[in-house]
Amino acid sequence: MRLALVLGEVGQGLRRNLSMVVSVVLVTFISLTFVGTAILLQAQINQMKSYWYDRAQVAVYFCTDFSGVGGCDQTAATPEQVAAVEAQLESETLAPFIDAYYFEDREQAFENFQAQFEGNAIASLVTPELMTEAYWVNLVDPTQSQILADALSGLAGVESVVDQRSYLDQIFNILNASSFTAIGIAALMLVAAALLIATTIRLSAFSRRRELGIMRLVGASNRFIQTPFVIEGVVAALIGSVLAAGAVVAIVQFFVQGYLSETLPQTSFVGLDDALLVVPVLLGVGALLAAVSANVAITRYLRV
Amino acid sequence: MIRFDEVTKVYRGTAKPALNSVSLEVLSGEFVFMVGASGSGKSSMLRLVLKEDRPSSGAIHVLGQDLNRISSRKVPYFRRNLGVVFQDFRLLPNKTVFANVAFTLQVIGKSKGFIHEAVPDVLAMVGLEGKAERFPHELSGGEQQRVAIARAVVNKPSILLADEPTGNLDPTTSMGIMTLLERINANGTTVIMATHDAGIVDRLQRRVVELVGGRVVRDERGGGYVTQAMPQVQPDIVIPAAGPREGLR
């Protein structure tokens, strides 16, 4: 009986304010799509980080006849100097931090370079003499590259010690910035959605002020008066949330899995399972946002 | 039943109090007319009894409860003991007579069975049998007020507050409404009625409380709209000369 009455009030409110309800649906739809995208972008970044950081190595570059930076004086590192570095890598101080290492001479470096820049004009300009010899080191803990840099960069014949992660960090910084932008837009849109829901509920309450006045006079409890409005807001926001969830799943299904994965088969991308994890978050955020803002909006009408 | 102790009400932004140190006691089963010019404080008193407002100072007890101490969450439950009728009826235009009365019971959570028993009973009591399915705009003013009264008393309140219930009605219809209010009063409900209608007050000869400028200047049992006996005067009040005053019919 009471439930039927409450739901009847909700239906009436939704019908009476149809245009406002549609705008609430659209705004929550867009804002939560941004929220979902931002979450997935973060997931993607973390996934790529763990993938690439595991593969990131520290390179110990040796001097060549052409390099004048670091400890080099335009003379290539001697075999003795290379051996000294290897002795350091094997030494008791550094060995515990090192998982594996290997030496790359000029020929190998040249081949790798040719493979990497195949078809690029630069590949034909480079000769093996231009390449640098290097030790490639995999660390036990990839974050401790500073130890190698401290220990090795001062040695004779060493040009530089480079952590590949520093290259990766730039890429991730860009990705992070775009993800924060998405979060920022999402936050702004959520504020707009909350205000719009509050306005809609106020309008709805205003159009029913006669009923509200009578309800208050005859002693309807506050919760009874409040509930239809809160449900009204939550229903509208949930419709938007469901649309947003659908949009996020569709983006992952058709754009990420369907297009990006085909185009870049080397990279692992977020999958449908990640998208499905985001869905309850979106529904929860939508419902909570609506419930809170509707509650705040209607409280003014309940003040005794 | 209802007791005002030195109640003063000053509305925000006004210097002159709407009620100035009013003390009044209404006993169970009484029928009280509140008379006085517009702005004399009648409606303010009714609002205070309903706890739609809180007094600036002083204490109000209604049905044994101190209204200053009643928490705002409990106010709805308190109001279920009170019925209210207004000059402008305040019916829901899109609901039938039956639904208007039933609405009161629905929102306080009465069962369907109870509603289907109580509503026809109360409609019969106010003389609206056979009009349950009409809409308010299909009814005369007097009939609309009867619906409002039915709505106010369907929950069997101990107190009925009526704010100029006959203000929009012609004298004959008004008398019909008064007969109805007297019958409700005879059944044990305390009735407090604010009115400008001298004819009704003179005819019924009930207790009359007169307010002037927010003070009680007369509290007379079996009185008329204007005093016939020596008024009980609060010392610092100058009573305007007796006799027909401006703004009265």
Short mmCIF file of C-alpha atoms in Angstrom, two decimals, chain A residues 94-251:
data_model
loop_
_atom_site.label_atom_id
_atom_site.label_comp_id
_atom_site.label_asym_id
_atom_site.label_seq_id
_atom_site.Cartn_x
_atom_site.Cartn_y
_atom_site.Cartn_z
CA LEU A 94 76.63 -4.79 -6.85
CA ALA A 95 75.90 -8.47 -7.55
CA PRO A 96 72.97 -8.77 -5.05
CA PHE A 97 71.04 -6.05 -6.91
CA ILE A 98 71.55 -7.52 -10.34
CA ASP A 99 69.29 -10.13 -11.81
CA ALA A 100 71.13 -10.60 -15.15
CA TYR A 101 73.35 -8.69 -17.51
CA TYR A 102 74.84 -9.11 -20.93
CA PHE A 103 77.30 -7.32 -23.17
CA GLU A 104 76.23 -5.83 -26.47
CA ASP A 105 79.07 -5.08 -28.86
CA ARG A 106 78.98 -2.72 -31.82
CA GLU A 107 77.87 -5.35 -34.36
CA GLN A 108 74.93 -6.46 -32.22
CA ALA A 109 73.97 -2.89 -31.48
CA PHE A 110 74.11 -2.17 -35.20
CA GLU A 111 71.86 -5.13 -36.02
CA ASN A 112 69.37 -4.14 -33.36
CA PHE A 113 69.37 -0.61 -34.66
CA GLN A 114 68.82 -1.75 -38.22
CA ALA A 115 65.96 -3.97 -37.12
CA GLN A 116 64.39 -1.20 -35.09
CA PHE A 117 64.58 1.47 -37.75
CA GLU A 118 63.98 -0.75 -40.73
CA GLY A 119 62.76 1.27 -43.68
CA ASN A 120 63.75 4.53 -42.00
CA ALA A 121 66.27 6.73 -43.82
CA ILE A 122 68.46 6.93 -40.72
CA ALA A 123 69.17 3.19 -40.92
CA SER A 124 71.28 3.67 -44.05
CA LEU A 125 73.34 6.49 -42.52
CA VAL A 126 74.54 4.52 -39.53
CA THR A 127 77.63 2.37 -39.53
CA PRO A 128 78.72 -0.11 -36.86
CA GLU A 129 81.51 2.30 -35.81
CA LEU A 130 78.94 4.83 -34.70
CA MET A 131 77.26 2.39 -32.33
CA THR A 132 78.22 2.19 -28.69
CA GLU A 133 79.16 -0.88 -26.77
CA ALA A 134 77.06 -1.43 -23.69
CA TYR A 135 76.26 -3.65 -20.77
CA TRP A 136 72.50 -4.24 -20.46
CA VAL A 137 71.59 -4.91 -16.84
CA ASN A 138 68.34 -6.28 -15.43
CA LEU A 139 67.94 -5.26 -11.82
CA VAL A 140 66.26 -7.32 -9.12
CA ASP A 141 64.36 -4.19 -8.11
CA PRO A 142 63.98 -1.93 -11.15
CA THR A 143 63.64 1.17 -8.98
CA GLN A 144 67.22 0.94 -7.69
CA SER A 145 69.00 2.01 -10.87
CA GLN A 146 70.64 4.89 -8.99
CA ILE A 147 72.98 2.40 -7.31
CA LEU A 148 74.41 1.36 -10.68
CA ALA A 149 74.68 4.93 -11.81
CA ASP A 150 76.60 5.89 -8.66
CA ALA A 151 78.93 2.93 -8.85
CA LEU A 152 79.70 2.90 -12.55
CA SER A 153 79.40 6.33 -14.12
CA GLY A 154 82.72 7.49 -12.64
CA LEU A 155 84.71 4.63 -14.13
CA ALA A 156 87.12 5.22 -17.00
CA GLY A 157 85.67 4.51 -20.44
CA VAL A 158 82.04 4.69 -19.28
CA GLU A 159 80.05 7.28 -21.23
CA SER A 160 76.82 7.12 -19.26
CA VAL A 161 74.52 4.90 -17.22
CA VAL A 162 70.95 5.19 -18.45
CA ASP A 163 67.81 3.77 -16.87
CA GLN A 164 65.28 3.04 -19.64
CA ARG A 165 62.55 3.75 -17.17
CA SER A 166 63.31 7.44 -17.54
CA TYR A 167 62.16 7.20 -21.17
CA LEU A 168 59.06 5.28 -20.13
CA ASP A 169 58.26 7.79 -17.42
CA GLN A 170 57.83 10.51 -20.02
CA ILE A 171 55.30 8.42 -21.89
CA PHE A 172 53.47 7.56 -18.71
CA ASN A 173 53.49 11.19 -17.64
CA ILE A 174 51.66 12.08 -20.82
CA LEU A 175 49.19 9.26 -20.32
CA ASN A 176 48.74 10.25 -16.69
CA ALA A 177 48.12 13.84 -17.65
CA SER A 178 45.37 12.78 -20.05
CA SER A 179 43.87 10.54 -17.41
CA PHE A 180 43.89 13.39 -14.89
CA THR A 181 42.28 15.62 -17.48
CA ALA A 182 39.53 13.03 -17.87
CA ILE A 183 39.14 12.87 -14.09
CA GLY A 184 39.00 16.66 -13.91
CA ILE A 185 36.31 16.87 -16.56
CA ALA A 186 34.48 14.03 -14.87
CA ALA A 187 34.59 15.86 -11.52
CA LEU A 188 33.24 19.06 -13.08
CA MET A 189 30.51 17.14 -14.84
CA LEU A 190 29.62 15.35 -11.62
CA VAL A 191 29.24 18.69 -9.85
CA ALA A 192 26.99 19.83 -12.68
CA ALA A 193 25.03 16.60 -12.43
CA ALA A 194 24.60 16.97 -8.67
CA LEU A 195 23.37 20.55 -9.03
CA LEU A 196 21.05 19.59 -11.86
CA ILE A 197 19.58 16.76 -9.84
CA ALA A 198 19.06 19.12 -6.92
CA THR A 199 17.34 21.65 -9.17
CA THR A 200 15.16 18.99 -10.73
CA ILE A 201 14.07 17.72 -7.35
CA ARG A 202 13.35 21.27 -6.17
CA LEU A 203 11.18 21.84 -9.24
CA SER A 204 9.45 18.56 -8.65
CA ALA A 205 8.83 19.48 -5.02
CA PHE A 206 7.61 22.90 -6.07
CA SER A 207 5.11 21.45 -8.51
CA ARG A 208 3.83 19.23 -5.71
CA ARG A 209 3.91 21.85 -2.97
CA ARG A 210 0.16 21.55 -2.30
CA GLU A 211 0.51 17.85 -1.64
CA LEU A 212 3.63 18.48 0.43
CA GLY A 213 1.85 21.11 2.50
CA ILE A 214 -1.07 18.81 3.17
CA MET A 215 1.22 15.89 3.91
CA ARG A 216 3.05 17.98 6.48
CA LEU A 217 -0.20 19.19 8.04
CA VAL A 218 -1.67 15.74 8.47
CA GLY A 219 1.57 14.42 9.92
CA ALA A 220 3.27 12.42 7.18
CA SER A 221 6.69 11.50 8.46
CA ASN A 222 9.66 13.25 6.92
CA ARG A 223 10.97 10.02 5.51
CA PHE A 224 7.67 9.34 3.81
CA ILE A 225 7.69 12.78 2.21
CA GLN A 226 11.34 12.53 1.22
CA THR A 227 11.45 9.04 -0.22
CA PRO A 228 9.58 9.63 -3.51
CA PHE A 229 11.86 12.53 -4.37
CA VAL A 230 15.03 10.64 -3.54
CA ILE A 231 13.85 7.67 -5.58
CA GLU A 232 12.95 10.02 -8.40
CA GLY A 233 16.48 11.43 -8.49
CA VAL A 234 18.06 8.01 -8.14
CA VAL A 235 15.96 6.54 -10.96
CA ALA A 236 16.93 9.36 -13.31
CA ALA A 237 20.61 9.10 -12.37
CA LEU A 238 20.58 5.32 -12.63
CA ILE A 239 19.26 5.51 -16.19
CA GLY A 240 22.21 7.79 -16.97
CA SER A 241 24.59 5.43 -15.15
CA VAL A 242 23.35 2.43 -17.12
CA LEU A 243 23.87 4.34 -20.36
CA ALA A 244 27.37 5.34 -19.23
CA ALA A 245 28.17 1.74 -18.28
CA GLY A 246 26.97 0.62 -21.70
CA ALA A 247 29.10 3.28 -23.35
CA VAL A 248 32.21 2.26 -21.40
CA VAL A 249 31.71 -1.43 -22.20
CA ALA A 250 31.11 -0.56 -25.85
CA ILE A 251 34.27 1.55 -25.99
#
